[in-house]
XYZ file of C-alpha atoms in Angstrom:
569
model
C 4.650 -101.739 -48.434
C 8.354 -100.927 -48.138
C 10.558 -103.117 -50.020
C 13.874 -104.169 -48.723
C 16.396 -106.420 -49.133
C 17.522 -108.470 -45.737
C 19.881 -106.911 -43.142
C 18.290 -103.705 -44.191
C 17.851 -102.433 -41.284
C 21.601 -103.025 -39.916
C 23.448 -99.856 -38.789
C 24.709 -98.541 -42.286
C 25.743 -94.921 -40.484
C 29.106 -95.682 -41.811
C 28.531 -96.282 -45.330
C 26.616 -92.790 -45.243
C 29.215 -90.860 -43.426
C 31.971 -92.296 -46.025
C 29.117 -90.782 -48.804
C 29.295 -87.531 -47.177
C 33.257 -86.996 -46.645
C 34.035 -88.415 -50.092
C 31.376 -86.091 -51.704
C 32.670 -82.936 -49.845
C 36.279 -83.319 -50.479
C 35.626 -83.452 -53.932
C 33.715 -80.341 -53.471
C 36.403 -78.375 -51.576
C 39.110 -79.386 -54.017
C 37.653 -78.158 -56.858
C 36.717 -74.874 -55.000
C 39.960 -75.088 -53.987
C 40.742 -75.424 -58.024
C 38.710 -72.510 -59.621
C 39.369 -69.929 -56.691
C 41.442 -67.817 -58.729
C 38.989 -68.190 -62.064
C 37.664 -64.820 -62.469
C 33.802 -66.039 -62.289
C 34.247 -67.075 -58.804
C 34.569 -63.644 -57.641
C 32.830 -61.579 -60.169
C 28.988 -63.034 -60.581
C 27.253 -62.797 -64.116
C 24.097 -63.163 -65.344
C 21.475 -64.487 -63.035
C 23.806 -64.862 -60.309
C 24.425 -61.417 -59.844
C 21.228 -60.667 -60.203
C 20.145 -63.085 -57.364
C 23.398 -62.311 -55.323
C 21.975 -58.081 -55.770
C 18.395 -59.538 -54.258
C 19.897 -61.508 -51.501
C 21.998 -58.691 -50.465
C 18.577 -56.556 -50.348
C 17.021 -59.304 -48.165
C 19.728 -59.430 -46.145
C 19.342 -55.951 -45.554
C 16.139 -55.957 -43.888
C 14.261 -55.045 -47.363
C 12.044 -58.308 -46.925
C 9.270 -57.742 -49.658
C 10.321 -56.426 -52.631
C 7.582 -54.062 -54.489
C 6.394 -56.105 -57.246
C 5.096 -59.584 -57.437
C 7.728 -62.455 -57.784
C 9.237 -62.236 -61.555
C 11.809 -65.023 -60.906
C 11.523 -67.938 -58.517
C 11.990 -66.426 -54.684
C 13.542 -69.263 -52.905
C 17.154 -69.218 -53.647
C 17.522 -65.018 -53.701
C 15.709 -65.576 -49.633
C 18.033 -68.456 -48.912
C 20.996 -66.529 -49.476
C 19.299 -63.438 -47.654
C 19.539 -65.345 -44.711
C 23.250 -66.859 -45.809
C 24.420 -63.213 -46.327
C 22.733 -62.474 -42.748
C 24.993 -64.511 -40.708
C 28.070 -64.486 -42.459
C 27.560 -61.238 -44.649
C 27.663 -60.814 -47.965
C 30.921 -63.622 -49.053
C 29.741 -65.294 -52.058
C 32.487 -67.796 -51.604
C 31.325 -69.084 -48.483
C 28.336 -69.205 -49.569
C 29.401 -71.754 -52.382
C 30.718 -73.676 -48.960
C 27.377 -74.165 -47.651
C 26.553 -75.246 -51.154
C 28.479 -78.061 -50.774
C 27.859 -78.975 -47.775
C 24.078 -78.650 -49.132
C 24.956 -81.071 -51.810
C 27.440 -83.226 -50.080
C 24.061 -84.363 -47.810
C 21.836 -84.473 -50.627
C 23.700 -87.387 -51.630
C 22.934 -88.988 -48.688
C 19.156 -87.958 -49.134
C 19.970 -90.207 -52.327
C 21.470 -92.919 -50.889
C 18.697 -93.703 -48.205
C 16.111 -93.155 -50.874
C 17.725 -95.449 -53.045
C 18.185 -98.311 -50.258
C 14.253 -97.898 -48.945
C 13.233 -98.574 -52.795
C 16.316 -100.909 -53.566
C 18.146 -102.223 -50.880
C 21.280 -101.470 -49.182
C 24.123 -102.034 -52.003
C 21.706 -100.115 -54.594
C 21.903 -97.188 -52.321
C 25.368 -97.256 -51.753
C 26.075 -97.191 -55.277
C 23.385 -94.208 -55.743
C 24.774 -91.869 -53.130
C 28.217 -92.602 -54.297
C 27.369 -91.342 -58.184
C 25.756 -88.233 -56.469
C 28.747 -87.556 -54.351
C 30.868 -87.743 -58.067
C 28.329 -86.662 -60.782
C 30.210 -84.057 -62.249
C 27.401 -81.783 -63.434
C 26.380 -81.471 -59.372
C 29.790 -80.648 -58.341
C 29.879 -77.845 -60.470
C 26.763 -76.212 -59.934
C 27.505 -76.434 -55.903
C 30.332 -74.266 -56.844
C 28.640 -71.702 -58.763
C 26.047 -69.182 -57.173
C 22.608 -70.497 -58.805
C 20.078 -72.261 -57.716
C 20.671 -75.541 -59.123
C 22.223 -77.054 -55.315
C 18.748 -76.385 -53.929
C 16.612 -77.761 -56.490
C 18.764 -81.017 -56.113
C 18.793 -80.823 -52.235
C 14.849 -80.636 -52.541
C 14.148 -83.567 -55.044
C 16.779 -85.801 -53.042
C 14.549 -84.626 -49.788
C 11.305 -85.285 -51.515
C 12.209 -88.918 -53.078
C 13.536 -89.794 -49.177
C 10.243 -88.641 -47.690
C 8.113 -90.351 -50.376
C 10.148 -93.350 -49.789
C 9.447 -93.177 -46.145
C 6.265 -93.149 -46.420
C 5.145 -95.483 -48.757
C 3.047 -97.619 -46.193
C 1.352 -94.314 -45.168
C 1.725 -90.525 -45.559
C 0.012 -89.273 -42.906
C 1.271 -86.850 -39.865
C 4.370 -85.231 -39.757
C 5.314 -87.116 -42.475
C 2.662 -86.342 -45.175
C 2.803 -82.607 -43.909
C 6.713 -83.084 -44.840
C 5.967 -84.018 -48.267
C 3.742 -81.063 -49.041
C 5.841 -78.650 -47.610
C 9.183 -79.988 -49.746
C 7.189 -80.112 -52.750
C 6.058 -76.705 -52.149
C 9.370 -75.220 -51.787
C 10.963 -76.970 -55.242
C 8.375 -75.352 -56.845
C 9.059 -72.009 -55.256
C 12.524 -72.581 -56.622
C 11.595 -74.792 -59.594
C 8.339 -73.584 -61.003
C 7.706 -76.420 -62.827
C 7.697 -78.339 -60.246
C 4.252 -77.835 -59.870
C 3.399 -80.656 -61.698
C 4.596 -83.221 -58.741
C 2.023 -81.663 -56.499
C -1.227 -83.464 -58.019
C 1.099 -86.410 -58.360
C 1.533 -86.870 -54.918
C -2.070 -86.019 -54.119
C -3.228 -89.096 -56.143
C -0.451 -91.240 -55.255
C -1.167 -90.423 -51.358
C -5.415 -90.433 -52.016
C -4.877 -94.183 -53.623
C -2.606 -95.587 -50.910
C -4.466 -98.712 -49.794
C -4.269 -98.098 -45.903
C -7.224 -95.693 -44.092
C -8.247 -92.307 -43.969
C -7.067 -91.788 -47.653
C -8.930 -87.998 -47.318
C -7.275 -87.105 -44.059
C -3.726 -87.851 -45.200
C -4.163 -86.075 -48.701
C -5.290 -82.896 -46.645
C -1.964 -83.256 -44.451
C -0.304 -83.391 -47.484
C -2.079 -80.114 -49.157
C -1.865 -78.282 -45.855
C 2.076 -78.712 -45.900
C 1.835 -77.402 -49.012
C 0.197 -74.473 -48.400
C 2.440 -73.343 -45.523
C 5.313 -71.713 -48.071
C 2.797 -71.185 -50.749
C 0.404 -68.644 -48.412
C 3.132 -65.768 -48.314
C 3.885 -65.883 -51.596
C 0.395 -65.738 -52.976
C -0.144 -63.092 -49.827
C 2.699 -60.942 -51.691
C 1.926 -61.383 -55.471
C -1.963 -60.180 -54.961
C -0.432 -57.056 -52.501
C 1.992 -56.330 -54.878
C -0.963 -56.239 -57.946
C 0.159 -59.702 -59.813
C -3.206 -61.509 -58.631
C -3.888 -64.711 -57.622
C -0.281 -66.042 -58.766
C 0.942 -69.359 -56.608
C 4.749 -68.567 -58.052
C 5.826 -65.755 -60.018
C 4.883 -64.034 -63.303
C 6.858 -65.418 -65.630
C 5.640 -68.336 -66.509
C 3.636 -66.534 -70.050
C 7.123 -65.300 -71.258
C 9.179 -68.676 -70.362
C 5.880 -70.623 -72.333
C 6.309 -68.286 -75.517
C 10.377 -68.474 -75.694
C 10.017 -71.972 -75.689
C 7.346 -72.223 -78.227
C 6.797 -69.564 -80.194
C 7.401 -70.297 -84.200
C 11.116 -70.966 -84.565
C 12.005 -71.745 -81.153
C 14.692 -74.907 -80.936
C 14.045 -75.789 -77.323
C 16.972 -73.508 -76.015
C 17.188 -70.151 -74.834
C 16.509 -67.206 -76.980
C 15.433 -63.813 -75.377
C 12.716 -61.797 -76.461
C 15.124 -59.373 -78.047
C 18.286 -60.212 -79.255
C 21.656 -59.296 -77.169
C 18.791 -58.301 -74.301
C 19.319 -61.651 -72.544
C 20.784 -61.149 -68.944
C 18.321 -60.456 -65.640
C 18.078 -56.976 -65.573
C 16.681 -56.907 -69.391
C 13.622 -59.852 -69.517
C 11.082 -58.197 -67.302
C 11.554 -55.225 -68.672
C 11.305 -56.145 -72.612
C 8.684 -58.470 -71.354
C 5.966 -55.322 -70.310
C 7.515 -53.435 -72.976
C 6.527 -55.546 -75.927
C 2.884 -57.111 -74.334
C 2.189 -53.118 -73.717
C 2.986 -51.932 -76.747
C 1.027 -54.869 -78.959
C -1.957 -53.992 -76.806
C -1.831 -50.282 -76.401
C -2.066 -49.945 -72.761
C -0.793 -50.403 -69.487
C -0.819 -54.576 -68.244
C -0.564 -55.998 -64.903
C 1.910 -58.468 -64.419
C -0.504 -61.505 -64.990
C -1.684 -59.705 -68.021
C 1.973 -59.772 -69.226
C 2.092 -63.668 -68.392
C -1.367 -64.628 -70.331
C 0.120 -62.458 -73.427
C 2.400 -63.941 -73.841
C 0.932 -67.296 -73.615
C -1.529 -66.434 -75.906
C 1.060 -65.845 -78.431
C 2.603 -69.174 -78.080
C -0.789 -70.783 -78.312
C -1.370 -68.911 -81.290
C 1.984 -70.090 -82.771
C 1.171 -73.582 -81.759
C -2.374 -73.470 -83.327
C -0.986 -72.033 -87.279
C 1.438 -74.837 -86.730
C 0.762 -78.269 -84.784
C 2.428 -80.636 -86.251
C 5.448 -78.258 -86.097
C 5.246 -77.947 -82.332
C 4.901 -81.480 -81.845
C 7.962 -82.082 -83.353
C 9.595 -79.243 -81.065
C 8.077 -80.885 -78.492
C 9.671 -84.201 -79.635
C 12.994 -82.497 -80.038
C 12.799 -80.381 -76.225
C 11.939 -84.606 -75.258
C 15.642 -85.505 -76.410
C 17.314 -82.683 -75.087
C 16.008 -82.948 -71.740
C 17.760 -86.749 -71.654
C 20.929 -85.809 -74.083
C 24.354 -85.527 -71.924
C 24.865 -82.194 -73.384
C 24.642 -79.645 -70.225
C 22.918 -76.806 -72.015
C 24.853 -73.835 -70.684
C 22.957 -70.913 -69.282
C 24.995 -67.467 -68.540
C 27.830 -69.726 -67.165
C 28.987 -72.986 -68.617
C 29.900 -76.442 -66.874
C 32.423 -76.905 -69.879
C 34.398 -73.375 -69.382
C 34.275 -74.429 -65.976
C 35.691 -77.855 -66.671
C 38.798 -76.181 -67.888
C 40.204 -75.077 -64.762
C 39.438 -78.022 -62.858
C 41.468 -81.056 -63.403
C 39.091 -83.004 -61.238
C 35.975 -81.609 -62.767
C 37.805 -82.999 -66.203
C 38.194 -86.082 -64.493
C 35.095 -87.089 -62.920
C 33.470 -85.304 -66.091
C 35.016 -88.253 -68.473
C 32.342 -90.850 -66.434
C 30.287 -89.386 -64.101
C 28.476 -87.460 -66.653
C 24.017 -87.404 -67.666
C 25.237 -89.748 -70.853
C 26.275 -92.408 -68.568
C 23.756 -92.302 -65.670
C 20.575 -92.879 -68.255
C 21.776 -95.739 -69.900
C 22.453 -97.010 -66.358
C 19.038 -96.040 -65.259
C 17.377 -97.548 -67.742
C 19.381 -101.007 -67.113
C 17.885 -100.134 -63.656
C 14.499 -100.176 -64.349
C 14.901 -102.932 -66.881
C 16.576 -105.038 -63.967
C 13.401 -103.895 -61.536
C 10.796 -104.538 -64.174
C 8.920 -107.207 -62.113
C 8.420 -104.280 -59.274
C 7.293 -101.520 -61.541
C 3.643 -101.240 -59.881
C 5.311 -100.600 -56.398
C 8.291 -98.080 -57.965
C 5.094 -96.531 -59.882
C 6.169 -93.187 -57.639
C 9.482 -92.493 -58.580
C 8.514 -93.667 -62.306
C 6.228 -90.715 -62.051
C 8.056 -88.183 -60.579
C 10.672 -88.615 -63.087
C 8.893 -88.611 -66.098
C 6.638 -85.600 -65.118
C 9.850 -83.629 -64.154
C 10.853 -84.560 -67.777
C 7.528 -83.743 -69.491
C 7.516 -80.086 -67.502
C 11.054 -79.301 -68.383
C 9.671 -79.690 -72.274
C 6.971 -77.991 -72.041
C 9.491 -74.874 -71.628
C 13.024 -74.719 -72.921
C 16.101 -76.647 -71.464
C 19.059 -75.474 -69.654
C 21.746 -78.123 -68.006
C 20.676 -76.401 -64.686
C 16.694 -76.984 -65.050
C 17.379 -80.736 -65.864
C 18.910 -81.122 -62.588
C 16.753 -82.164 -60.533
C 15.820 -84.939 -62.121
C 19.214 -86.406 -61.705
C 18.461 -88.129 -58.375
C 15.502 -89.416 -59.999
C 18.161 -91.029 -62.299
C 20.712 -91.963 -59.759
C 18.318 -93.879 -57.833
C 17.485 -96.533 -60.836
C 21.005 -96.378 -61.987
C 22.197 -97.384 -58.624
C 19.487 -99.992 -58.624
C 20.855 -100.728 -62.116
C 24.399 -101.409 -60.965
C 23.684 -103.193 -57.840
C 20.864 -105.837 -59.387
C 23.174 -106.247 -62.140
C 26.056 -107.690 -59.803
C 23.515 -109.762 -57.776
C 22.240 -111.059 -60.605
C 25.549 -111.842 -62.498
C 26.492 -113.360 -59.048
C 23.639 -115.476 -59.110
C 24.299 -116.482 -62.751
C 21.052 -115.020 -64.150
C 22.900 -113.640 -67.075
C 19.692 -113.791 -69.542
C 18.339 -110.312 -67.315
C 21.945 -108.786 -67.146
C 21.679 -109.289 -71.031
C 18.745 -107.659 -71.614
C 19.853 -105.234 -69.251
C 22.612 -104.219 -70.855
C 21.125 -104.186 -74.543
C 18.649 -101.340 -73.002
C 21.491 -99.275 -71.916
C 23.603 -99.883 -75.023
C 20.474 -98.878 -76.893
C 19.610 -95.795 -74.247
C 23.405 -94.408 -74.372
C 23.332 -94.487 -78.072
C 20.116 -92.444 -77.861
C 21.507 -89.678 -74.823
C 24.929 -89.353 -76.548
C 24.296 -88.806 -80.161
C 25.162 -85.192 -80.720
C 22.084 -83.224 -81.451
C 23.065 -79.839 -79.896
C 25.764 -77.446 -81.561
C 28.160 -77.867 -79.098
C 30.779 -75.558 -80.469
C 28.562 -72.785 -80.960
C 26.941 -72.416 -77.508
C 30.429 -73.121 -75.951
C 31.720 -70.019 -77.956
C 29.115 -68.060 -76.614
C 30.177 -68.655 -72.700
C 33.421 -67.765 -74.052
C 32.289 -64.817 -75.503
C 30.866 -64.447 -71.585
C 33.713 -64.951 -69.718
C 36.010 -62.371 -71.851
C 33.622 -60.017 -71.329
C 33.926 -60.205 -67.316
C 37.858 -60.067 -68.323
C 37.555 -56.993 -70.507
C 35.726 -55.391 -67.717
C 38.429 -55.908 -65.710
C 40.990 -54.882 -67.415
C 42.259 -58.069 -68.754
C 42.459 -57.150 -72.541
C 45.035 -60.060 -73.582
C 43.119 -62.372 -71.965
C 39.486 -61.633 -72.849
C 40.851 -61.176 -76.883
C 42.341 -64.779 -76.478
C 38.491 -65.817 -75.521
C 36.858 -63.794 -77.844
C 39.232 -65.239 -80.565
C 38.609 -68.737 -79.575
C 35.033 -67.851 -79.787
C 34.483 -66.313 -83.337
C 36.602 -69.066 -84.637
C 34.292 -71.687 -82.941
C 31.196 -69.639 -83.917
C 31.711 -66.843 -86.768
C 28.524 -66.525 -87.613
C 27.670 -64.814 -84.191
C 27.666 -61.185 -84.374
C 27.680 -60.840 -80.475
C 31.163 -62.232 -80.412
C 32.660 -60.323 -83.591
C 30.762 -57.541 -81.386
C 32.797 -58.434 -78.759
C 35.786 -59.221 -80.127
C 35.776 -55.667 -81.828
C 35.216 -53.721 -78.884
C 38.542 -55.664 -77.422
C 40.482 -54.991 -80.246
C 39.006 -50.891 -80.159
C 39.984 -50.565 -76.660
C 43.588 -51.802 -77.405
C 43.946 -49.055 -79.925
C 43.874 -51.974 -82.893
C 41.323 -49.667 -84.624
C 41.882 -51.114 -88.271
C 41.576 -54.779 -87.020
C 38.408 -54.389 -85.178
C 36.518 -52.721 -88.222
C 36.387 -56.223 -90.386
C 34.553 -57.677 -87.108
C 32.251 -54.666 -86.820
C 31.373 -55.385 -90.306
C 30.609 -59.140 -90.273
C 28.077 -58.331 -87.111
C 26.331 -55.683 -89.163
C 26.877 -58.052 -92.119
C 25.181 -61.025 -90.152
C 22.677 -58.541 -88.323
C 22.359 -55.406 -89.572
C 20.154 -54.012 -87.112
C 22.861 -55.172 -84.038
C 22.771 -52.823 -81.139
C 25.865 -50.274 -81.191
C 27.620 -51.879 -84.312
C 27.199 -48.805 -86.226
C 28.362 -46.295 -83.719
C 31.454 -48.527 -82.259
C 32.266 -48.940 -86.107
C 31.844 -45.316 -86.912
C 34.873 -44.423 -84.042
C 37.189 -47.019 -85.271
C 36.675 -45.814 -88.604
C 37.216 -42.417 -87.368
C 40.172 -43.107 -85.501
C 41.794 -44.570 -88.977
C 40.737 -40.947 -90.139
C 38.456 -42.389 -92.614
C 35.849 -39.705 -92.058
C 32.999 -40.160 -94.411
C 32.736 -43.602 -93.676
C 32.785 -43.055 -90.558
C 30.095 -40.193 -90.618
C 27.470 -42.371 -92.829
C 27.384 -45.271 -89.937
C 27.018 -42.367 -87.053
C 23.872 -41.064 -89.143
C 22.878 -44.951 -89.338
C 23.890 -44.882 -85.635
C 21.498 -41.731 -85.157
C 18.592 -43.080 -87.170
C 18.142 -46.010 -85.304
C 18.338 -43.818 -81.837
C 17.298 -40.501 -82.569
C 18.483 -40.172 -78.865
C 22.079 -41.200 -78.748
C 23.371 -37.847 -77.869
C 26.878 -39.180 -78.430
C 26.293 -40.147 -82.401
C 24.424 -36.448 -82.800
C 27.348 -35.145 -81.396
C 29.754 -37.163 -83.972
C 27.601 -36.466 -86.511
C 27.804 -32.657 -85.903
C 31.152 -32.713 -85.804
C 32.080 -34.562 -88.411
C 29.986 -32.942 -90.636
C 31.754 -29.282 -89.809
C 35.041 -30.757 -90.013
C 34.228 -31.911 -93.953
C 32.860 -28.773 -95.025
């Protein structure tokens, strides 16, 4: 049954309609904030990679000729975006959060058909100022969607918790469906809500869980239509699953992001290296779903030499999926942060670190109902359990923040009844779990500085692109001082200080990257021109031969080399 509190069903229109305007001001200020940033108009990474694909759809090129790599949702959505308003990333960060600003809604209702009225007050009004969501509504990823689509899921399954049947149950298999086309493991909710819908106690238990599998097959059929045209097989998602699986579990992995080859890690690069290396352990040609189960047999193979190892990387993925760290991807929530005062702001409270310790006063508070919140309960933990399986990024823990706001509304609210009712021996226990969960989410187990330098090392590289030397070498300072044990950034910070004409400066950087990695891509040749620019020629010949040994191909060191060596003679 549906549990409410009394005067549930009063006309709360208002309370939601104050949700949404507070939730998309804050939005549109802090577009308003970062509009001259120079991320919001030049896309990195994935995003310009999915921004490239939407344009395509958008186009009229509707199929593309492989089988799905990455997730197809988001790159479609803004196909259809780019359709009616053409291609204007910015606006499309508008719809975004617009998108989001209702999702907090979704939240709210959710909340108050699980909790009660206040409960889902409080919930939508954390969504509409959880700092981590305002920022990825104003960034082109995919993040906004997976949150609109949990938020839409946990309001249907809250609907329908007397029966799932209809409309309805078709509803819930079609939004589960479509997270996982944008979400892949989200896959993991669908059996979930098979079970949960099959054990329902009302009638025709089999008739409602094939509603429910027939919505989901309705955006699942074209996909699977297109992966087996385009030679991938029988593949519900994409192919990529086998690569993700090894780079999150291979020996050595730390539950982040580390691309198959070094300095190889934007869009354009992991398919490719992907084939490259599965082809060239096997010796011949793969289809894409031969790529995938290579590379999961190489993680399984890791995982089998060591088990106890991977359990413990398992353990450790466990804790960064709940720490408040947002593990940056291409772009970073905490570069971000600096050129938004409100970000800043909200980002002091309404941060992961303080909505699971609330949560989990929540469900301490709700204890006595956990048999009928069994649902949510379950679609938390699973979306939890699938992000470890892989690796963590800030933006694949997202969706399970509505999961979170719903019990840390419920958390807030019960907590005030209850303190109001003078039934301080729950509010204490309460409260010790949260003390005892924030101490948990907050304790520093990621190195912060480090991965922050490396976003900075991202953004000056979009400035140096641009021609914004000054500013990209004050990043790439900032960065190698933060992190100078990464030869990417003294990379980086080299190649700024090269184009400048501050030849003799760059060369100690070129040297600590070869020094740390002395197979890094280019170091030799970049360091071989500075040194020849500071007419220090035999140097500077010995690292183009290095240059040339490691690409017989570079027709640029062959040419230095030549020259250099008829110039010394």
């Amino acid at each position: 049954m549906i549990i409410q509190h009394p005067r549930v069903e009063r006309d709360h229109r208002g309370g939601w309609i104050l949700i949404f305007t507070v939730a998309l001001c804050v939005r549109l200020v802090y577009l308003y904030e970062i509009r001259d940033f120079i991320l919001f108009d030049h896309l990195i990474g994935d995003a310009a990679g999915y921004d490239a694909w939407g344009q395509r759809i958008a186009g009229g090129q509707w199929r593309p000729a492989e089988p799905f790599y990455q997730a197809p949702l988001y790159p479609y959505f803004m196909g259809c975006a780019y359709r009616l308003i053409g291609h204007r990333p910015d606006w499309l960060r508008v719809i975004q959060c617009v998108m989001g600003s209702a999702s907090c809604i979704m939240v709210g209702v959710a909340a108050r058909h699980w909790f009660g009225f206040r409960a889902g007050c409080v919930a939508g009004m954390v969504a509409a100022l959880y700092s981590p969501a305002i920022y990825f509504d104003g960034i082109v990823q995919k993040a906004t969607l997976t949150f609109a689509l949990m938020s839409a899921l946990l309001l249907l399954v809250s609907r329908t918790s007397a029966r799932c049947a209809g409309w309805h149950g078709a509803g819930v298999g079609v939004v589960a469906a479509l997270l996982a086309l944008i979400r892949e493991n989200a896959l993991i909710l669908l059996p979930i809500l098979l079970i949960w819908t099959f054990v329902r106690p009302a009638a025709g238990r089999w008739k409602r869980v094939g509603t429910v599998a027939c919505g989901a097959a309705i955006p699942f059929a074209p996909v699977v239509a297109h992966n087996v045209a385009a030679g991938g097989g029988w593949t519900l998602t994409t192919v990529q699953m086998g690569p993700n699986f090894y780079m999150g579990n291979h020996r050595g992995a730390d539950g982040r992001y580390h691309a198959l080859v070094p300095g190889r890690e934007t869009y354009e690069y992991e398919r490719i290296d992907a084939i490259r290396l599965a082809e060239g352990a096997v010796g011949r040609s793969l289809a894409p779903d031969e790529v995938s189960g290579y590379w999961f047999d190489r993680a399984l193979d890791d995982i089998r030499a060591e088990p106890a190892a991977w359990l413990g990387l398992m353990w450790r993925k466990w804790w960064l999926v709940w720490n408040r760290y947002e593990n940056p991807d291409t772009e970073s929530y905490y570069v971000y942060r600096e050129q938004s005062a409100l970000l800043r702001g909200l980002g002091c409270i309404f941060h992961f670190g303080t909505m699971v310790p609330f949560a989990a006063a929540g469900a301490v508070m709700t204890w006595h109902r956990r048999r009928e919140l069994a649902l949510p309960y379950a679609i938390g933990l699973a979306i939890a359990a699938a992000i470890s399986v892989f690796y963590v990024f800030g933006r694949y823990r997202h969706p399970l923040a509505p999961v979170v706001m719903l019990f840390a509304g419920a958390g807030l609210a019960e907590m005030w009844i209850a303190v109001a009712g003078r039934s301080f021996r729950r509010v204490a226990y309460a409260v010790a779990a949260g003390l005892a969960v924030a101490a948990i989410v907050n304790w520093p187990i990621n190195p912060e500085r480090e991965l922050n330098a490396g976003m900075l090392g991202n953004l000056g590289a979009v400035l140096a692109a641009n021609g914004r030397l000054d500013d990209a070498m004050d990043c790439f300072e900032r960065a190698v001082e933060d992190h100078p044990d990464a030869p990417r950034l003294r990379q980086f910070l080299a190649d700024a200080m090269s184009l400048s004409g501050r030849y003799r400066e760059a060369i100690p950087h070129y040297r600590a990257a070869l020094r740390l990695d002395p197979d890094w891509p280019i170091a030799d040749f970049n360091l071989a021109f500075a040194l020849e620019q500071c007419d220090l020629r035999q140097p500077a010949l010995d690292h183009y031969r290095r240059a040339l040994e490691r690409n017989p191909a570079d027709s640029a060191a062959q040419e230095a080399v030549n020259r250099l060596t008829r110039d010394t003679r």
